PDB file of C-alpha atoms in Angstrom:
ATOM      1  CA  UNK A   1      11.956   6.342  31.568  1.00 48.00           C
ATOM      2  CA  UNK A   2      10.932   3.200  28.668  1.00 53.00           C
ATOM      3  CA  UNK A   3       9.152   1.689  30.962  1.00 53.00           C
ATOM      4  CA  UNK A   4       6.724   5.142  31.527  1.00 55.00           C
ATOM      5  CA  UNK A   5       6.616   5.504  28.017  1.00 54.00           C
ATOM      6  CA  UNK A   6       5.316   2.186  27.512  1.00 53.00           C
ATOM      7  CA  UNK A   7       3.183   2.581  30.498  1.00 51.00           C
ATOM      8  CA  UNK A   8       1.370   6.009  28.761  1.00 49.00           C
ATOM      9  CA  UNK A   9       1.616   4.545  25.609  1.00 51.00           C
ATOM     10  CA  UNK A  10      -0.249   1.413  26.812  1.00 49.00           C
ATOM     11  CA  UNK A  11      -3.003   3.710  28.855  1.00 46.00           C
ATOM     12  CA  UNK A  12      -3.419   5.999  25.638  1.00 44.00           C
ATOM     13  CA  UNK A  13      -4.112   2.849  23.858  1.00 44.00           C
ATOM     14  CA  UNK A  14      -6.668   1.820  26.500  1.00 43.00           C
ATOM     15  CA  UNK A  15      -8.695   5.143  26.380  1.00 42.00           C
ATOM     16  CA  UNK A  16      -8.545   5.105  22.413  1.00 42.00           C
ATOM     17  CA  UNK A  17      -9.757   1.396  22.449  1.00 42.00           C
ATOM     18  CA  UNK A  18     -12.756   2.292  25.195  1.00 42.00           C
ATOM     19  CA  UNK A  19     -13.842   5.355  23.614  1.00 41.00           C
ATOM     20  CA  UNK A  20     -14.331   3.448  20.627  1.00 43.00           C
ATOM     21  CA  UNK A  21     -16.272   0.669  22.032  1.00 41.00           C
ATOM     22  CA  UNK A  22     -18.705   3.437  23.856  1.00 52.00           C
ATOM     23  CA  UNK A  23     -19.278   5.039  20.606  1.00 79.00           C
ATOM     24  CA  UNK A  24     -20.035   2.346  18.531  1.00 93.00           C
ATOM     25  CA  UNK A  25     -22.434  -0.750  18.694  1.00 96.00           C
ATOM     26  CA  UNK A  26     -21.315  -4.162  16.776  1.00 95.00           C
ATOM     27  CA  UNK A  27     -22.801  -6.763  16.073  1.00 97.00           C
ATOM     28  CA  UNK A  28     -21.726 -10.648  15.246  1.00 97.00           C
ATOM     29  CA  UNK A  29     -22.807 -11.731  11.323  1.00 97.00           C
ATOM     30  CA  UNK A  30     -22.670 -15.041   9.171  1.00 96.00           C
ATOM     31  CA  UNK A  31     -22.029 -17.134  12.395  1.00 95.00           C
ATOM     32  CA  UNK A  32     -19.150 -14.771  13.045  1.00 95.00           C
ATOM     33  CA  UNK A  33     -17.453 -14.914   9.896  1.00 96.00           C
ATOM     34  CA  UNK A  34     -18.069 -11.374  10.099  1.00 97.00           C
ATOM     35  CA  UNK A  35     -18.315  -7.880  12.552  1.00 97.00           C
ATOM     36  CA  UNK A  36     -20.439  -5.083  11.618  1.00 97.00           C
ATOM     37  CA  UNK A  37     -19.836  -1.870  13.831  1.00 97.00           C
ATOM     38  CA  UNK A  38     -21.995   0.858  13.676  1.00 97.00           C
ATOM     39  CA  UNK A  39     -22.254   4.242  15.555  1.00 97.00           C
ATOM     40  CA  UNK A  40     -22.603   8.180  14.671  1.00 97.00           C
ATOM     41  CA  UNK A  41     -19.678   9.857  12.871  1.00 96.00           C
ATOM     42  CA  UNK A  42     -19.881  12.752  14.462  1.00 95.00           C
ATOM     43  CA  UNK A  43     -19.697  12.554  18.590  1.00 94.00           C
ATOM     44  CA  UNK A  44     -21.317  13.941  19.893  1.00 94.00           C
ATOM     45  CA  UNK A  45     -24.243  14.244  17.435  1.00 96.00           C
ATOM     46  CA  UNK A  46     -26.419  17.294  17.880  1.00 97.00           C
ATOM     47  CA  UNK A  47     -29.646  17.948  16.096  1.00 98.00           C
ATOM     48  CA  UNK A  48     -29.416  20.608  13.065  1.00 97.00           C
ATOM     49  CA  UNK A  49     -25.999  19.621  13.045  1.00 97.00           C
ATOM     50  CA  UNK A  50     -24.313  16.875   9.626  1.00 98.00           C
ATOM     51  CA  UNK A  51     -23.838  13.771  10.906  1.00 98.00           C
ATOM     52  CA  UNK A  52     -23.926  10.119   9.776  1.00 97.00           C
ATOM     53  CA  UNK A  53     -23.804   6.382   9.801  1.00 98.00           C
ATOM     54  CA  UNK A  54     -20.074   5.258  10.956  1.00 97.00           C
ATOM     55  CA  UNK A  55     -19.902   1.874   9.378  1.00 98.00           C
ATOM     56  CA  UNK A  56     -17.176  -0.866   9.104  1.00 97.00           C
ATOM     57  CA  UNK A  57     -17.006  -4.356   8.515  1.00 96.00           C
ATOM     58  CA  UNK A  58     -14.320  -6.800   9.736  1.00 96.00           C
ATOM     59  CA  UNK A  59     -13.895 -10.785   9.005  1.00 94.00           C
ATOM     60  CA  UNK A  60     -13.031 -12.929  12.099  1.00 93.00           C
ATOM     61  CA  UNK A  61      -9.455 -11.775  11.855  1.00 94.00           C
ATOM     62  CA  UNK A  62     -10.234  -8.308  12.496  1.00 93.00           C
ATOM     63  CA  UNK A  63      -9.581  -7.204   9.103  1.00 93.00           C
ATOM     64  CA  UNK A  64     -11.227  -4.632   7.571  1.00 93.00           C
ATOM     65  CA  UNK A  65     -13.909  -5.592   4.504  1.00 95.00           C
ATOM     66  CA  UNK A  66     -13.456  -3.201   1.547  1.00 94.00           C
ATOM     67  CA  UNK A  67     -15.507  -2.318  -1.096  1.00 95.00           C
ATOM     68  CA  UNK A  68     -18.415  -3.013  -0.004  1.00 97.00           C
ATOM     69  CA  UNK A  69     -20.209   0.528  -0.824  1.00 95.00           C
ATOM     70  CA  UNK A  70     -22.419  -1.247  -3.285  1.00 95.00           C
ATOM     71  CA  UNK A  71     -23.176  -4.536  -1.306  1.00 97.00           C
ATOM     72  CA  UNK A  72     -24.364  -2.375   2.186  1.00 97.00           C
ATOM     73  CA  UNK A  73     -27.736  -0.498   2.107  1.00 98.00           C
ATOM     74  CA  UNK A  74     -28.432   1.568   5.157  1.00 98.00           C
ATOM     75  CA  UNK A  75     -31.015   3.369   6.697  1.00 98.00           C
ATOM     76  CA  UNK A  76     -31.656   5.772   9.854  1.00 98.00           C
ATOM     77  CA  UNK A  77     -34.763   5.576  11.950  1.00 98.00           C
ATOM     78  CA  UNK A  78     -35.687   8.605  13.784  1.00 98.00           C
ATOM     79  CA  UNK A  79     -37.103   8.433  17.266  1.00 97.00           C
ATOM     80  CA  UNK A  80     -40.816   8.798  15.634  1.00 97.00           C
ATOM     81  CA  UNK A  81     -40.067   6.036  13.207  1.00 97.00           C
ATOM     82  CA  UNK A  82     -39.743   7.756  10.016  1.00 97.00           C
ATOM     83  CA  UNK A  83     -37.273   6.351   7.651  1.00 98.00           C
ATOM     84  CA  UNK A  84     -34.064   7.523   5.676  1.00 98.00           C
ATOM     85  CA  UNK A  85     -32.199   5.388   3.729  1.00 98.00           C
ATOM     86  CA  UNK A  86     -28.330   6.698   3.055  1.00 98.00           C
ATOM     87  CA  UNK A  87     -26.495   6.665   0.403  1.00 97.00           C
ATOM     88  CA  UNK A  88     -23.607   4.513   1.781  1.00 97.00           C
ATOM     89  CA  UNK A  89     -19.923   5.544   0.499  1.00 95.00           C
ATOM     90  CA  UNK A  90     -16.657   4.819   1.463  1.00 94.00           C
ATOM     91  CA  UNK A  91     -15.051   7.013   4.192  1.00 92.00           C
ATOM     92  CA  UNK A  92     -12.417   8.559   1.566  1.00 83.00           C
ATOM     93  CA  UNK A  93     -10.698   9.939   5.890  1.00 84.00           C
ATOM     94  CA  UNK A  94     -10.677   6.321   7.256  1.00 88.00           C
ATOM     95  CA  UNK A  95      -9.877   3.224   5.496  1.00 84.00           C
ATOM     96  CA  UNK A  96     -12.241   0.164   5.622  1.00 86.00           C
ATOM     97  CA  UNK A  97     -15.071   2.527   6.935  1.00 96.00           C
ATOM     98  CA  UNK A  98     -18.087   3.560   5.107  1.00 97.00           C
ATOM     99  CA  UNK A  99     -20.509   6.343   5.456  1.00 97.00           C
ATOM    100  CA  UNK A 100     -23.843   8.339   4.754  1.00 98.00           C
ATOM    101  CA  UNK A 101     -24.742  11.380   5.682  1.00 98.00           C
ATOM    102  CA  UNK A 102     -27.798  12.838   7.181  1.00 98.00           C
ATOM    103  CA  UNK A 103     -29.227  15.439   9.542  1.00 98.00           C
ATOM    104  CA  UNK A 104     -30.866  14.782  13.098  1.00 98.00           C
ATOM    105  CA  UNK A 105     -33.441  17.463  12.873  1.00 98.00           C
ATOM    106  CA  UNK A 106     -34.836  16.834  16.784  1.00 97.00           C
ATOM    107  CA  UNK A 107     -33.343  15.345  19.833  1.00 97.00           C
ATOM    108  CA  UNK A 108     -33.317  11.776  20.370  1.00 97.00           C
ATOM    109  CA  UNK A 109     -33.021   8.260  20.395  1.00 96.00           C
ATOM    110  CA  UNK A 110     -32.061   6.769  16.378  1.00 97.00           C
ATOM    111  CA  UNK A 111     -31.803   3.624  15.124  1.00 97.00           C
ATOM    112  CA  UNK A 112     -29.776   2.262  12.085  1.00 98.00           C
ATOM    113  CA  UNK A 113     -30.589  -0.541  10.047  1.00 98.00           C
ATOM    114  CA  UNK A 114     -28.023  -2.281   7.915  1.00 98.00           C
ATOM    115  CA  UNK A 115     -27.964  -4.937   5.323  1.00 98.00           C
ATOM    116  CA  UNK A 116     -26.383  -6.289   2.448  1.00 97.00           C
ATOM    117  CA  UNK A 117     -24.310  -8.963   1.549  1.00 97.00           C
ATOM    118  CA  UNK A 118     -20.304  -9.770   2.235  1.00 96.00           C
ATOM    119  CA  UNK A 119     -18.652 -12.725   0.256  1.00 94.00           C
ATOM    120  CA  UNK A 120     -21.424 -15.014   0.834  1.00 93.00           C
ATOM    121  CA  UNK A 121     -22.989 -13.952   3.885  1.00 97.00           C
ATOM    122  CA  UNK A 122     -26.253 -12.258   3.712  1.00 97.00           C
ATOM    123  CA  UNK A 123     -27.107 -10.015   6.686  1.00 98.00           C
ATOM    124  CA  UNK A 124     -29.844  -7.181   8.059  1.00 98.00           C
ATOM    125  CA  UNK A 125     -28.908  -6.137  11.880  1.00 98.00           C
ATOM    126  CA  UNK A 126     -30.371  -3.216  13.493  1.00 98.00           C
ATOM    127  CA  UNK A 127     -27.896  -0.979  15.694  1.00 97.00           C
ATOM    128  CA  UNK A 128     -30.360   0.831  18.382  1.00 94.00           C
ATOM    129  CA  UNK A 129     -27.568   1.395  21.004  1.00 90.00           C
ATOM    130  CA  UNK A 130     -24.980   3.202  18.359  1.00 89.00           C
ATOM    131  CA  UNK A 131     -23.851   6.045  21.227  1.00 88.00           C
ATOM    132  CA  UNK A 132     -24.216   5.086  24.279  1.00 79.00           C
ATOM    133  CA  UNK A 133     -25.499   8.344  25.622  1.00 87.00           C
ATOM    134  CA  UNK A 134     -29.102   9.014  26.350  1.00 90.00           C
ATOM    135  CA  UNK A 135     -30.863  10.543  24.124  1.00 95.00           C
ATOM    136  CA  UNK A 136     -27.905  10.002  21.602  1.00 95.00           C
ATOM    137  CA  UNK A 137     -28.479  12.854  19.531  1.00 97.00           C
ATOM    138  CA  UNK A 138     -28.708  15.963  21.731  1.00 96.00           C
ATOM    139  CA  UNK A 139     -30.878  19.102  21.655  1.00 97.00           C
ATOM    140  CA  UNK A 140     -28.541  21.519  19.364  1.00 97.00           C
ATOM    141  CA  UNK A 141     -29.986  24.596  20.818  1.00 96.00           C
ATOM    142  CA  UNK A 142     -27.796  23.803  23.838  1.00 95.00           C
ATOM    143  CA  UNK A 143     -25.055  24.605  21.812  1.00 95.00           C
ATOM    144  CA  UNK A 144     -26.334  27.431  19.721  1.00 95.00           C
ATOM    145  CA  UNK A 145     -26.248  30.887  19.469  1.00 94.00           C
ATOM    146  CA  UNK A 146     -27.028  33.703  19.268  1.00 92.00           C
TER     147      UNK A 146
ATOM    148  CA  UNK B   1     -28.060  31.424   9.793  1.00 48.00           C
ATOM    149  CA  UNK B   2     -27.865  28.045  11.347  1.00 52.00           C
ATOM    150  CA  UNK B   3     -29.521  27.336   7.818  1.00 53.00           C
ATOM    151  CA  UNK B   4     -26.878  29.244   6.240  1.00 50.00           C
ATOM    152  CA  UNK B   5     -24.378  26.987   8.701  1.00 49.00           C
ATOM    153  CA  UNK B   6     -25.684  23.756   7.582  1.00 50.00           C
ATOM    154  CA  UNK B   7     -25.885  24.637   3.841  1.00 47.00           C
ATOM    155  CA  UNK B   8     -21.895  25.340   3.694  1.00 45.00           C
ATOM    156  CA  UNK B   9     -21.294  21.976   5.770  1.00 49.00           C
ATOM    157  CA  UNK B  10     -23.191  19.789   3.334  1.00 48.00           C
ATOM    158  CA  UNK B  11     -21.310  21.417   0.856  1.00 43.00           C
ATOM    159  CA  UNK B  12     -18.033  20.729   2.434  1.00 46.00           C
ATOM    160  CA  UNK B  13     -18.848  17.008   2.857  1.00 47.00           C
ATOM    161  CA  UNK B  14     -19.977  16.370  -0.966  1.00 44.00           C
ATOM    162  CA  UNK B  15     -16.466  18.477  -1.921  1.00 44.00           C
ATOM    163  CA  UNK B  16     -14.929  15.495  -0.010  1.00 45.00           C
ATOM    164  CA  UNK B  17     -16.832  12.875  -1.788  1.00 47.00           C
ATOM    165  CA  UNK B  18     -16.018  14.069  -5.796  1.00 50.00           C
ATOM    166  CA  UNK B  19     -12.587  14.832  -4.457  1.00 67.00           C
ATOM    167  CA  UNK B  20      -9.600  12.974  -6.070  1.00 82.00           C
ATOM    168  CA  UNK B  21     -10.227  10.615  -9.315  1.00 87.00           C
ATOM    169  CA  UNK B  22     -13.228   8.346  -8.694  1.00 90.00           C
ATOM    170  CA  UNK B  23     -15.161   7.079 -11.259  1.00 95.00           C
ATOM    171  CA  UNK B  24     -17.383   8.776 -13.197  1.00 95.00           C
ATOM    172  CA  UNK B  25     -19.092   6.919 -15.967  1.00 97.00           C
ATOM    173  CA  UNK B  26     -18.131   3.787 -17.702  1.00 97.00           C
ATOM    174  CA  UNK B  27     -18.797   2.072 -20.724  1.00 97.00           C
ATOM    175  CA  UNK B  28     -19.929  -0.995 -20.097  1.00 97.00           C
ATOM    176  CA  UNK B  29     -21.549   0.527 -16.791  1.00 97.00           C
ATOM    177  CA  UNK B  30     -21.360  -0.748 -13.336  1.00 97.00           C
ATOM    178  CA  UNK B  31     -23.485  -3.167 -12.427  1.00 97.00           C
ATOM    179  CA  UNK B  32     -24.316  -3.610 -16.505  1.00 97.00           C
ATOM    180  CA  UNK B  33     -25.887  -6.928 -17.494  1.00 97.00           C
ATOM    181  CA  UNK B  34     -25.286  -6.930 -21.837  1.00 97.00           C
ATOM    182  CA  UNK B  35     -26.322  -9.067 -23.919  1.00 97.00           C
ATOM    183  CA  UNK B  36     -23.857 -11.895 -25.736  1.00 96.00           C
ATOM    184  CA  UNK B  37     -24.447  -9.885 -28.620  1.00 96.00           C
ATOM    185  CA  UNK B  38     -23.573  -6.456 -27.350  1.00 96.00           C
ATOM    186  CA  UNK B  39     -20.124  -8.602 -25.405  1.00 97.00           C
ATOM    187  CA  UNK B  40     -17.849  -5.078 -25.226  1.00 97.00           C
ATOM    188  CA  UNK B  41     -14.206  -5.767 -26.857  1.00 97.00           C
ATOM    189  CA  UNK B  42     -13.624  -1.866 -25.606  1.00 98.00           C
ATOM    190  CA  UNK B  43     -14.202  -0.762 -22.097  1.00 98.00           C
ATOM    191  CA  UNK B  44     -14.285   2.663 -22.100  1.00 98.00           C
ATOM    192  CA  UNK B  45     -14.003   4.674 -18.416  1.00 98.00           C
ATOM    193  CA  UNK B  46     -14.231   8.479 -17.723  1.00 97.00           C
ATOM    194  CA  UNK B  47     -12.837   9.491 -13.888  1.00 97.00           C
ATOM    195  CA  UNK B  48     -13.732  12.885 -12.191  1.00 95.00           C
ATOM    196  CA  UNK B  49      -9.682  13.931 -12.226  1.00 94.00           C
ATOM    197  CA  UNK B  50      -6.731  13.259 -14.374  1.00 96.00           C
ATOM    198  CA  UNK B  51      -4.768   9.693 -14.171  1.00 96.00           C
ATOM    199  CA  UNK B  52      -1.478   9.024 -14.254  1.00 96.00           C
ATOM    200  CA  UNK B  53      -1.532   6.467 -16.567  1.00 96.00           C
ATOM    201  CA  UNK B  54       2.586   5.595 -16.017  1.00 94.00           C
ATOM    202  CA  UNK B  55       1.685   5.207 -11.939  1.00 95.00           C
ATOM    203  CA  UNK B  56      -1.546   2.859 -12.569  1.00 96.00           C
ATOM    204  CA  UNK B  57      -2.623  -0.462 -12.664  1.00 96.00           C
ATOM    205  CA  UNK B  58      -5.786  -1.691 -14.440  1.00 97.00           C
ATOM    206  CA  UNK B  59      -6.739  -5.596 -13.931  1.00 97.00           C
ATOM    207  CA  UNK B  60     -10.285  -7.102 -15.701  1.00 98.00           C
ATOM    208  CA  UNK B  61     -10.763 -10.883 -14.237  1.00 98.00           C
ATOM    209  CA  UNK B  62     -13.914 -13.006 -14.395  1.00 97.00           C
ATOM    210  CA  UNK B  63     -15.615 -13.890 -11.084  1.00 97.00           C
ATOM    211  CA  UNK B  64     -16.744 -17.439 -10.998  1.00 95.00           C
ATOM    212  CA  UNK B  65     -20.510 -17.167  -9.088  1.00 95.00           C
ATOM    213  CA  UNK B  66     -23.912 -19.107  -8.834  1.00 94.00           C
ATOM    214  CA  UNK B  67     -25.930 -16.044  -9.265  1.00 96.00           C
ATOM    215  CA  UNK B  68     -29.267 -15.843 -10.389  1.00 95.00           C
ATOM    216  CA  UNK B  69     -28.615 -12.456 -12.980  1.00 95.00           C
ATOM    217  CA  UNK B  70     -32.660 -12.052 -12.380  1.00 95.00           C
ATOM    218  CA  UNK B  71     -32.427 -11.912  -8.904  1.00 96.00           C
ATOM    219  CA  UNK B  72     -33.336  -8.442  -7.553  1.00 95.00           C
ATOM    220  CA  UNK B  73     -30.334  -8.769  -5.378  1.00 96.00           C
ATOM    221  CA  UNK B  74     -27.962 -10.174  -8.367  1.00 97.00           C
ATOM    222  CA  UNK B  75     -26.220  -6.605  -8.260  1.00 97.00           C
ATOM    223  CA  UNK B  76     -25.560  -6.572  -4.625  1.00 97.00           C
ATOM    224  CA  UNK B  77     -24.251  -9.835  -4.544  1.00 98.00           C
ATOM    225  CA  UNK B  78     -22.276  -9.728  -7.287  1.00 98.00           C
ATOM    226  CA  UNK B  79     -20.240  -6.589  -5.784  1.00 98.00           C
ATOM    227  CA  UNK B  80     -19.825  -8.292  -2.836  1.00 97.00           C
ATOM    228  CA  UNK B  81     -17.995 -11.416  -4.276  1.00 97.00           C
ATOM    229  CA  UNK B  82     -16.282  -8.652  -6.323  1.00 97.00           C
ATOM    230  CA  UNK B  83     -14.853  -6.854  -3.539  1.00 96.00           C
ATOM    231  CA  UNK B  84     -13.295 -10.376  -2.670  1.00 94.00           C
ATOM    232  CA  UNK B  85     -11.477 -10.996  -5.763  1.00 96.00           C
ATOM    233  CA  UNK B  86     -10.538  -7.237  -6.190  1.00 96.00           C
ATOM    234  CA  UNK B  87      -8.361  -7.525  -2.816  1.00 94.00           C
ATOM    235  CA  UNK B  88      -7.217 -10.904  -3.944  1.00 93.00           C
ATOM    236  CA  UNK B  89      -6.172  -9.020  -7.314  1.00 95.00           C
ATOM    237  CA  UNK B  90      -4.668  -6.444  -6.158  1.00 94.00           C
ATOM    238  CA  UNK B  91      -2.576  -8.467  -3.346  1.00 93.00           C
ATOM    239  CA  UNK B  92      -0.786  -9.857  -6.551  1.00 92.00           C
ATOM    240  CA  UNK B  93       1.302  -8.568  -8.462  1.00 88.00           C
ATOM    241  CA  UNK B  94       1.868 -11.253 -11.692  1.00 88.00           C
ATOM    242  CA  UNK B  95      -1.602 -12.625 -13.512  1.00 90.00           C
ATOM    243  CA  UNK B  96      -3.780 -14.286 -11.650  1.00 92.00           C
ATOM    244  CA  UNK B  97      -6.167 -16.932 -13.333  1.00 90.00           C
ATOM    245  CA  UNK B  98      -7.918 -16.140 -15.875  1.00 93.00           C
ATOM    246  CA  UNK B  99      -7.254 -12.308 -16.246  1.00 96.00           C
ATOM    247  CA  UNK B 100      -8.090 -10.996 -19.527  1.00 97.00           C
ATOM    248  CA  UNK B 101      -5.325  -8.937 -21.143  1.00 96.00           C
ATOM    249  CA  UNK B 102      -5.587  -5.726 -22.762  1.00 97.00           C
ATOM    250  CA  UNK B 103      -3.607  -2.619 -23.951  1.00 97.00           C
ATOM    251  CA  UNK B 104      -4.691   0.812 -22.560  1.00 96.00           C
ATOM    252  CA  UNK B 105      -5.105   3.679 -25.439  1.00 96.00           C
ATOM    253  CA  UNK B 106      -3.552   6.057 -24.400  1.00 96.00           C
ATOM    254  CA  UNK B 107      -1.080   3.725 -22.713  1.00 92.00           C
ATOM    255  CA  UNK B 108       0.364   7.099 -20.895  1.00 91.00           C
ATOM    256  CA  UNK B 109      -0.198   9.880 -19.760  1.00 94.00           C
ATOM    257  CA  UNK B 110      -2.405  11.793 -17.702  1.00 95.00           C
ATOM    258  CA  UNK B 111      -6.186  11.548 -18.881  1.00 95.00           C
ATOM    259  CA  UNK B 112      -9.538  11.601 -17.455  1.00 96.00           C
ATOM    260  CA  UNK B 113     -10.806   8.911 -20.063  1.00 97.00           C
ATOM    261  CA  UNK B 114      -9.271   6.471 -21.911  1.00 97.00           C
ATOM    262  CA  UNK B 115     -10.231   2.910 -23.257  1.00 98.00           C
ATOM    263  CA  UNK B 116      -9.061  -0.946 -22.640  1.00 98.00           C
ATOM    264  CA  UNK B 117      -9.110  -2.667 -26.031  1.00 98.00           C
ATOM    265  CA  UNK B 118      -9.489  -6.412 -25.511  1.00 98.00           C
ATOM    266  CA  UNK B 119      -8.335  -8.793 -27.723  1.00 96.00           C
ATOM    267  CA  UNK B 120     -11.496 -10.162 -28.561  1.00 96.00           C
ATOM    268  CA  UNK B 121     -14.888  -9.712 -27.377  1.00 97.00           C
ATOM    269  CA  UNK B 122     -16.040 -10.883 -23.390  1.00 98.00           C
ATOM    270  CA  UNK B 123     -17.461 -14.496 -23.299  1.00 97.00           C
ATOM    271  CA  UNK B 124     -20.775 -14.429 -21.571  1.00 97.00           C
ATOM    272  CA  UNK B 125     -19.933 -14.317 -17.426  1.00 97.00           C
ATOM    273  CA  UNK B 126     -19.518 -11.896 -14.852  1.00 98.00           C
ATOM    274  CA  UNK B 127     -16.457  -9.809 -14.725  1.00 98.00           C
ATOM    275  CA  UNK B 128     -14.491  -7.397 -12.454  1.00 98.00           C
ATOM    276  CA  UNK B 129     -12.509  -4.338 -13.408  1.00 98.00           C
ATOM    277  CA  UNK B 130     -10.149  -3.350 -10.415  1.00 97.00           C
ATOM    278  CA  UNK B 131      -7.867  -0.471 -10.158  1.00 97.00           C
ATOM    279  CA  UNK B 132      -4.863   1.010  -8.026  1.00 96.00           C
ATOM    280  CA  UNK B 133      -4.896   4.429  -9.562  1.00 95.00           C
ATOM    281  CA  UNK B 134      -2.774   7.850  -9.062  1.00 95.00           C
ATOM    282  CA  UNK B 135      -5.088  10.232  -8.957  1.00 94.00           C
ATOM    283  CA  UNK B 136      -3.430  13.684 -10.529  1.00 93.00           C
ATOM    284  CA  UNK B 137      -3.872  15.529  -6.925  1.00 91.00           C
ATOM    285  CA  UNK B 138      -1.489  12.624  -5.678  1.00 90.00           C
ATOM    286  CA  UNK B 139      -3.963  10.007  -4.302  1.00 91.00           C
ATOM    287  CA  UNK B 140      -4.280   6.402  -4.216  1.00 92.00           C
ATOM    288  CA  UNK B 141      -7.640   5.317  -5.081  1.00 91.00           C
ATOM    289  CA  UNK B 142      -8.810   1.661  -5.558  1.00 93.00           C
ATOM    290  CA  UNK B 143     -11.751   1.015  -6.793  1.00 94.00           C
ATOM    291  CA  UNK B 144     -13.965  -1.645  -8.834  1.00 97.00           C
ATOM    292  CA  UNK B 145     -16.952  -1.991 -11.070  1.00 97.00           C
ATOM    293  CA  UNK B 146     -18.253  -5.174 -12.028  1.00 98.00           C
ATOM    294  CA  UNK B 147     -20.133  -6.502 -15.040  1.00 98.00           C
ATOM    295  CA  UNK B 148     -21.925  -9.337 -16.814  1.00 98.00           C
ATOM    296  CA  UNK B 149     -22.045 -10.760 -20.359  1.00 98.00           C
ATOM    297  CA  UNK B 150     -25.843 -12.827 -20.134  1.00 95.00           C
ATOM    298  CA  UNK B 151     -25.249 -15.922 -21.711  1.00 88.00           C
TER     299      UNK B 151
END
């Protein structure tokens, strides 16, 4: 009976851990002193619908970077290359994470840009595979109604 | 409607964000650069809810940098050294080195604003003023502003 209990325990682990790595994109920073992870915050996004950036930060040891709300800048690129930049805060629901809202207004492909500075590391990376669904952000008229 | 939809969402996230007792102004302000002649001996800081003063802990250290205060970027920077020696801070719990003592007025209570009197005014350097708060709704909230006396 342990032993199955470990067993589901261990599997629920294993889908928690893969769903996370499909929905986010990270990337290696400061000769990889550092992790910056990236995806949507809402999944799955939907156009018309409040979403944002999902951000965290981790140092080699996997620990989470606080604090950083005023040392990150962040923008969203929409699939026809216009620009918004967010106004990055901590995630008050998730510690170590920051946010920004914003709203997909048409079905596509986005791409975040992030950079900033953490201890002494300087760093811009941009995150164009955040979800790994295609397109990422989905018509929301699939999902509307009336 | 989907307007209407979308109206009451972005309302419910920015709800979230001046939930609990963040900060809302401060005197010297975040990110402040003041003149050796202006050096504050009173910090003065306003938050959104009450504090429980009793259940708090206040902590105003200087933060040794290289820094050009010109730079565009000095700000950014700054507050990301800061966020260091805030976690370092508040992993302690006696003095650390060089922390700059003050008494709270009030010293209790529960108040949205209240002011750190120092003992003498700040020598010119960059400082950072970290807190573990109890927000009156219950929360924990840790936070930091940061701030620099030009020489």
């Amino acid at each position: 009976m342990q032993i199955r209990s470990k067993l589901l325990n261990a599997l629920l682990a294993l889908f928690v851990l893969s769903g996370f790595a499909l929905a986010h994109q990270s990337k290696e920073v400061g000769d990889g002193a550092y992790r910056v992870v990236v995806g949507y915050l809402v999944n799955p996004a939907y156009s018309g619908q409040l979403n944002g950036i999902d951000l965290a930060i981790r140092n080699a040891e996997g620990e989470p970077m606080m604090g950083l709300e005023r040392s990150i800048l962040a923008w969203v690129i929409a699939p026809d290359g216009t620009e918004l930049q967010l106004t990055v805060r901590a995630n008050a629901d998730k510690e170590g994470w920051y946010t920004g809202n914003f709203i997909p207004t048409v079905a596509g492909n986005y791409t975040f840009r992030v950079s900033g500075f953490v201890g002494q590391v300087e760093f811009e990376e941009l995150f164009d595979e955040p979800a790994h669904n295609d397109p990422a952000v989905m018509d929301g008229a699939a999902i509307s109604l009336p | 409607m989907m307007r209407r939809l979308l109206a009451v969402a972005l309302l419910a996230a920015l709800s979230l964000v001046s939930a609990h007792a963040h900060l809302g102004a401060s005197d010297p302000t975040a990110d402040a650069v003041v003149p050796a002649a202006e050096a504050p001996s009173v910090i003065t800081l306003e938050f959104t809810e009450g504090v429980e003063l009793a259940f708090s802990t206040f902590r105003l250290v200087p933060i040794d940098h290289e820094l050009d205060v010109s730079d565009d970027t000095f700000a950014m920077r700054l507050n990301a050294l800061a966020a260091q020696k805030a976690a370092e801070v508040l992993a302690v719990r006696g003095e650390v080195e060089g922390e700059i003592p003050f008494e709270l007025q009030p010293a209790r209570g529960t108040v949205e604003q209240f002011e750190m009197h120092l003992a003498e005014p700040l020598a010119p350097g960059s400082y950072v003023l970290v807190w573990r708060l109890l927000s009156v709704d219950t929360h924990v909230i840790e936070e930091f502003i940061t701030f620099t006396v030009a020489p």
